[in-house]
Amino acid sequence: MSETDHKTRREAQEERLNKVWASKPGWRYWSAVNNTEVGVWYTVTSFAFFLFAGVLALLMRAQLAVPENDLLSPGLYNQAFTLHGTAMMFLFAVPIFEAVSILMLPTMLGARDLPFPRLSAFGYWCFLIGGVFVCGSIFFNAAPDAGWFMYPPLTTDPKLTGIGADIWLLGLSFIEVASIAAAVELIVGVLKCRPPGMRINMMPLYCWYVLIVGGMILFAFPPLIAGDILFELERLADWPFFDPARGGDPLLWQHLFWIFGHPEVYVVFLPSIALMAMIIPTFAGRPIVGYSWIVLAAVGTGFLSFGLWVHHMFTTGLPAISLGFFSAASEAVAIPTGVQIFVFLATMLAGRVRMSLPMLFASGSLAIFVIGGLTGVMVAIAPFDWQAHDSYFVVAHLHYVLIGGMLMPLFAGAYYYMPLATGKKLSDRLGRWVFWLMFAGFNIAFLPMHFTGLRGMPRRVFTYPGDIGLDWLNLVSTVGAYIFAAGVVLFTWDCVFGIRRRKNTGANPWEGGTMEWISPLPAPDYGIRSVPEVSSRYPLWDQPELAREVAEGRWYLADAEEGKRETLVTSVLDGKPLQCLRVPGNSFMPMICAILIGTSFIGTAFHFYWSSLVVGLAGVFGIMVWLWHGTAMIPETDSKDIGRGMRLPLYVSGTQSVGWWAMFITMFGDMTAFASLVFGYFYYWTIHQQFPPLGLDGLPRGPGLVWPALALLLLAGAWGAMLLARARNSAGSATGLRLSLVSSAVLALASAAAMLWAPWQAGLQPTDHAYDGIVWVLLLWTALHLVLGVLMQAYCLARSLAGKLTTRWDIDIRNVVLFWHFAGITGLTTIAVVTLVPLLA
Amino acid sequence: MVLRLRERADLWSLLMPPTIWALHFLFCYLVAAVTCARLGGVTLTKPNPGASFASLESFQPWVIGGTAVALALIAISAWQAWRHSGFGLEDPPHDAATPEDRQRFLGYATLLLSALSFVSVIFIALPAFLILDCR
């Protein structure tokens, strides 16, 4: 073939790729699900929430500028600080990680998209709806006002808090669902969607962090969802989980909140550090020194961060021995955190550092973060914390940690990766102004807070008396906050207006070594031109021909002949190609489902229970329609040639399929939420001398034995029938599959009914005592899972009848059986706990 | 899944040492919390002086036992990681695109995690020897 023929062929390929991956014009643009669009929307939205929460902070600082100020009323001030914390953590810090990862991860992995693009889109719409709902409440003077951690009993009394607490609980639960969806997407993306040859020892460090943080979200967020369920039941139905008069305990909420809340600090910190791990090698001009040490730090921090939650509760009167364990773990976490910083310093020392804006922000963040880390070591010591707790010292500490550890690296990342997203750099000259305004403003604002705190100024007060040594410190803080804000405004101006006037940078403007810089900029919608085989951690430095070969479409998946969106699935450890995955294209379904389910959450906050239920069910039905048209699609042929003579299957099921992994990971998160509820049960056991409490007959209360035992038997039957269904399907019997599905569904519904009848007939009143309530919650949780399982069975039945689920095309049944394993374990545990504990007592 | 010896290093073997740390941590915390709560700790439902002087001496042997088991398991994990990493004969960075380097990298990272987990387990055990009652 001549050179011209080659060129014509390449152009035809590019045209096909462009057509397949293009977003639709006009209003249908909003049906896009591709990571390049969703990632940008996600980033812009979370940045907007950051600006909103920043304005709230400025209002607070204006109020505190002088003593006895009356700019904000006490009520509005309470709403402002609650919403500031809530929005910064839930609507900015965590989502921006998901946003940046959705945007960047496919480029780093040389993938066309993440494995579940519609799930990303669904997560985005959930986030947008939930975020606007929570933030919008302040304009109606109805925002939550009891602090971002919502401690009961202040918040459990609906008369005291109005609707704000419901808005917080339901709005944020909804967003947490989106976070878990993103975690599933990102974990599967890192493990299964790497380019061929990218073994686990060659992944970009960012991917390591994403993997760890995704895992942390699965263990950290579900306890809060469990806590939200208990909390909302107390507020809406008067189930006394946190009411000591009826056997509850407000501390249980603090435990569940901080089991989420402390790891969350690391959930926001690690991804930002991950950006530094990408930036520093580029500007040091050499590979990172101590790749394995970074992995140690990421994994180690991920684990240790779960042993820190009680350090937020040092003053609650827990026994000193408990404080001791958490204090020790809080000191231990400084080791892996320090390791990362030393790795960065070593890389900078070993290379020749080119000073640039991203590096300026990176060094600034190290300086700030180290100060925050040192005060962290101070407050991790319980006796010091007793003095500093709830004072401005803690405000200073947490802002040094979060702004040094999260925000400044994020800005470094924004300057570094802006060319990747837009094809243009931000202004270097303005950037220096931005940095120095932010750096100076930050220190002027927050350094004095250490002293206001040590002088005794408590957090969350709307004003303070004059002449007790706080006046000028507060004034300085306020001035600093506005200087800092000026930096942020300048940055925003540059992103929105300034950048339009600048020229395109061309490919790889920073001379980076990792895969995200391989494409021309601005990158086309389809991302990488062809998916190469990678043989180095820094392929652009070590494989000089690679960029040209990729651009000429000489590698895999250089074409889209069938007009389908495709990406590669590879093995977890060695990156061996396993499958050519067809990913679904643009659709409004994720948005519609998010709107329906969001409406049902919002309706519940306003006590429209029945309409919420109907809308919620419509949302569930919508999800099924979406799955029907977008997942487990039967390809026109078994396998396809992806280039270079490599043939890969188009459809794989069971443990090889990405859907199976997603189900497994989702259910892992689900089990964490369930484990938190069981933790609640045993928590009540530890605080009561007599547990379960005695009934009228003088015996421990409980749901009895007969009905729970029957429920368990029926559940075992339903579970067994699902195994049979899978086996019959594999044996080629469609009738066997359908009969087993139907019998399993009947058994499951009967089991759920027996489960709920048990406490009912035993006369357990959930409003009487926390014990009765937690038994009901455990049984309801399990019954709900069985009902969900039945919905999935109905879906499989319909797929089988429609010829979309057969012996060869069996993704659906395999994934549903996996769900049933988890449902079975949930049922077994629940029944064992609720029946055996009263027996043993 | 995690607590198993294996020929080839994988992500589960990488997670073994910190998982042992987590289990040890939970063990110490739960045993101490339950001991103090059940031995007449602070009850929230009735007025009381707020402090419990219940002794934790019976709790120490549990911590000693648990810590010994945890440290032994971490040592086993470290030994396995040492083997996977090539007995220290292969220097990092283990960045070649070969199954051997993948194995060495995982072994080396696990070895580092074992060291961190070992130290952290000792950190967690210390309070049990410094604090002797439920105050």
Tab-separated table of N, CA, C and O in Angstrom, chain A residues 744-785:
chain	number	residue	atom	x	y	z
A	744	SER	N	-37.717	-19.417	43.009
A	744	SER	CA	-36.862	-18.649	43.905
A	744	SER	C	-37.555	-17.361	44.333
A	744	SER	O	-37.508	-16.972	45.509
A	745	ALA	N	-38.224	-16.711	43.376
A	745	ALA	CA	-38.892	-15.444	43.702
A	745	ALA	C	-40.002	-15.676	44.725
A	745	ALA	O	-40.144	-14.915	45.689
A	746	VAL	N	-40.771	-16.768	44.536
A	746	VAL	CA	-41.857	-17.052	45.476
A	746	VAL	C	-41.288	-17.306	46.869
A	746	VAL	O	-41.756	-16.746	47.879
A	747	LEU	N	-40.234	-18.133	46.926
A	747	LEU	CA	-39.618	-18.434	48.225
A	747	LEU	C	-39.067	-17.164	48.869
A	747	LEU	O	-39.201	-16.944	50.078
A	748	ALA	N	-38.440	-16.303	48.044
A	748	ALA	CA	-37.826	-15.094	48.597
A	748	ALA	C	-38.892	-14.170	49.171
A	748	ALA	O	-38.722	-13.615	50.266
A	749	LEU	N	-39.995	-14.001	48.454
A	749	LEU	CA	-41.044	-13.123	48.967
A	749	LEU	C	-41.638	-13.695	50.250
A	749	LEU	O	-41.911	-12.960	51.212
A	750	ALA	N	-41.820	-15.025	50.272
A	750	ALA	CA	-42.348	-15.647	51.482
A	750	ALA	C	-41.372	-15.446	52.632
A	750	ALA	O	-41.763	-15.143	53.777
A	751	SER	N	-40.067	-15.567	52.344
A	751	SER	CA	-39.058	-15.379	53.387
A	751	SER	C	-39.111	-13.944	53.923
A	751	SER	O	-39.070	-13.718	55.141
A	752	ALA	N	-39.214	-12.985	52.998
A	752	ALA	CA	-39.273	-11.579	53.429
A	752	ALA	C	-40.497	-11.357	54.305
A	752	ALA	O	-40.428	-10.670	55.334
A	753	ALA	N	-41.628	-11.959	53.906
A	753	ALA	CA	-42.848	-11.778	54.688
A	753	ALA	C	-42.672	-12.384	56.085
A	753	ALA	O	-43.029	-11.756	57.098
A	754	ALA	N	-42.093	-13.589	56.156
A	754	ALA	CA	-41.898	-14.234	57.467
A	754	ALA	C	-40.964	-13.393	58.330
A	754	ALA	O	-41.154	-13.254	59.543
A	755	MET	N	-39.960	-12.792	57.685
A	755	MET	CA	-38.996	-11.967	58.399
A	755	MET	C	-39.665	-10.778	59.077
A	755	MET	O	-39.316	-10.391	60.181
A	756	LEU	N	-40.606	-10.171	58.375
A	756	LEU	CA	-41.256	-8.990	58.931
A	756	LEU	C	-42.397	-9.374	59.878
A	756	LEU	O	-42.716	-8.647	60.822
A	757	TRP	N	-42.992	-10.526	59.640
A	757	TRP	CA	-44.068	-10.988	60.520
A	757	TRP	C	-43.499	-11.294	61.904
A	757	TRP	O	-44.167	-11.065	62.926
A	758	ALA	N	-42.266	-11.807	61.932
A	758	ALA	CA	-41.674	-12.239	63.206
A	758	ALA	C	-41.696	-11.138	64.265
A	758	ALA	O	-42.278	-11.328	65.338
A	759	PRO	N	-41.114	-9.957	64.023
A	759	PRO	CA	-41.144	-8.933	65.077
A	759	PRO	C	-42.559	-8.394	65.300
A	759	PRO	O	-42.900	-7.985	66.407
A	760	TRP	N	-43.374	-8.402	64.247
A	760	TRP	CA	-44.739	-7.893	64.359
A	760	TRP	C	-45.534	-8.752	65.343
A	760	TRP	O	-46.145	-8.238	66.289
A	761	GLN	N	-45.495	-10.079	65.116
A	761	GLN	CA	-46.295	-10.947	65.980
A	761	GLN	C	-45.725	-10.990	67.393
A	761	GLN	O	-46.449	-11.241	68.354
A	762	ALA	N	-44.407	-10.711	67.529
A	762	ALA	CA	-43.815	-10.711	68.865
A	762	ALA	C	-44.083	-9.391	69.587
A	762	ALA	O	-43.694	-9.230	70.743
A	763	GLY	N	-44.722	-8.452	68.902
A	763	GLY	CA	-45.088	-7.194	69.539
A	763	GLY	C	-43.914	-6.253	69.759
A	763	GLY	O	-43.936	-5.431	70.679
A	764	LEU	N	-42.886	-6.335	68.936
A	764	LEU	CA	-41.768	-5.385	69.071
A	764	LEU	C	-42.203	-4.036	68.497
A	764	LEU	O	-42.559	-3.941	67.321
A	765	GLN	N	-42.175	-3.008	69.347
A	765	GLN	CA	-42.594	-1.678	68.920
A	765	GLN	C	-41.358	-0.825	68.678
A	765	GLN	O	-40.680	-0.454	69.633
A	766	PRO	N	-41.050	-0.487	67.432
A	766	PRO	CA	-39.799	0.233	67.174
A	766	PRO	C	-39.722	1.589	67.852
A	766	PRO	O	-38.624	2.126	68.009
A	767	THR	N	-40.862	2.150	68.252
A	767	THR	CA	-40.781	3.455	68.907
A	767	THR	C	-40.553	3.331	70.408
A	767	THR	O	-40.280	4.320	71.086
A	768	ASP	N	-40.638	2.099	70.938
A	768	ASP	CA	-40.499	1.891	72.381
A	768	ASP	C	-39.061	2.006	72.857
A	768	ASP	O	-38.754	2.614	73.873
A	769	HIS	N	-38.189	1.328	72.131
A	769	HIS	CA	-36.827	1.149	72.619
A	769	HIS	C	-35.899	0.984	71.421
A	769	HIS	O	-36.312	0.447	70.383
A	770	ALA	N	-34.660	1.435	71.583
A	770	ALA	CA	-33.707	1.319	70.477
A	770	ALA	C	-33.525	-0.142	70.059
A	770	ALA	O	-33.282	-0.439	68.886
A	771	TYR	N	-33.661	-1.064	71.045
A	771	TYR	CA	-33.509	-2.491	70.701
A	771	TYR	C	-34.549	-2.903	69.672
A	771	TYR	O	-34.212	-3.478	68.623
A	772	ASP	N	-35.805	-2.606	69.957
A	772	ASP	CA	-36.868	-2.979	69.016
A	772	ASP	C	-36.606	-2.349	67.658
A	772	ASP	O	-36.770	-2.976	66.604
A	773	GLY	N	-36.176	-1.085	67.696
A	773	GLY	CA	-35.916	-0.379	66.451
A	773	GLY	C	-34.822	-1.050	65.633
A	773	GLY	O	-34.974	-1.277	64.429
A	774	ILE	N	-33.715	-1.416	66.286
A	774	ILE	CA	-32.590	-1.961	65.510
A	774	ILE	C	-32.934	-3.348	64.972
A	774	ILE	O	-32.512	-3.721	63.870
A	775	VAL	N	-33.748	-4.114	65.719
A	775	VAL	CA	-34.176	-5.415	65.197
A	775	VAL	C	-35.023	-5.207	63.942
A	775	VAL	O	-34.815	-5.865	62.915
A	776	TRP	N	-35.950	-4.254	64.033
A	776	TRP	CA	-36.773	-3.957	62.857
A	776	TRP	C	-35.899	-3.514	61.686
A	776	TRP	O	-36.122	-3.932	60.553
A	777	VAL	N	-34.932	-2.657	61.954
A	777	VAL	CA	-34.103	-2.144	60.852
A	777	VAL	C	-33.334	-3.275	60.181
A	777	VAL	O	-33.289	-3.371	58.952
A	778	LEU	N	-32.762	-4.170	60.997
A	778	LEU	CA	-31.994	-5.276	60.405
A	778	LEU	C	-32.902	-6.149	59.536
A	778	LEU	O	-32.534	-6.540	58.421
A	779	LEU	N	-34.091	-6.441	60.059
A	779	LEU	CA	-34.985	-7.316	59.297
A	779	LEU	C	-35.515	-6.606	58.045
A	779	LEU	O	-35.616	-7.208	56.980
A	780	LEU	N	-35.807	-5.308	58.197
A	780	LEU	CA	-36.277	-4.561	57.021
A	780	LEU	C	-35.203	-4.491	55.944
A	780	LEU	O	-35.469	-4.643	54.749
A	781	TRP	N	-33.983	-4.243	56.382
A	781	TRP	CA	-32.842	-4.171	55.445
A	781	TRP	C	-32.747	-5.471	54.651
A	781	TRP	O	-32.609	-5.476	53.430
A	782	THR	N	-32.835	-6.601	55.385
A	782	THR	CA	-32.708	-7.901	54.726
A	782	THR	C	-33.885	-8.137	53.783
A	782	THR	O	-33.697	-8.563	52.629
A	783	ALA	N	-35.099	-7.835	54.276
A	783	ALA	CA	-36.274	-8.051	53.433
A	783	ALA	C	-36.188	-7.204	52.163
A	783	ALA	O	-36.517	-7.665	51.067
A	784	LEU	N	-35.698	-5.979	52.316
A	784	LEU	CA	-35.561	-5.103	51.152
A	784	LEU	C	-34.597	-5.710	50.127
A	784	LEU	O	-34.829	-5.638	48.918
A	785	HIS	N	-33.534	-6.330	50.638
A	785	HIS	CA	-32.589	-6.971	49.719
A	785	HIS	C	-33.243	-8.132	48.988
A	785	HIS	O	-32.962	-8.376	47.812
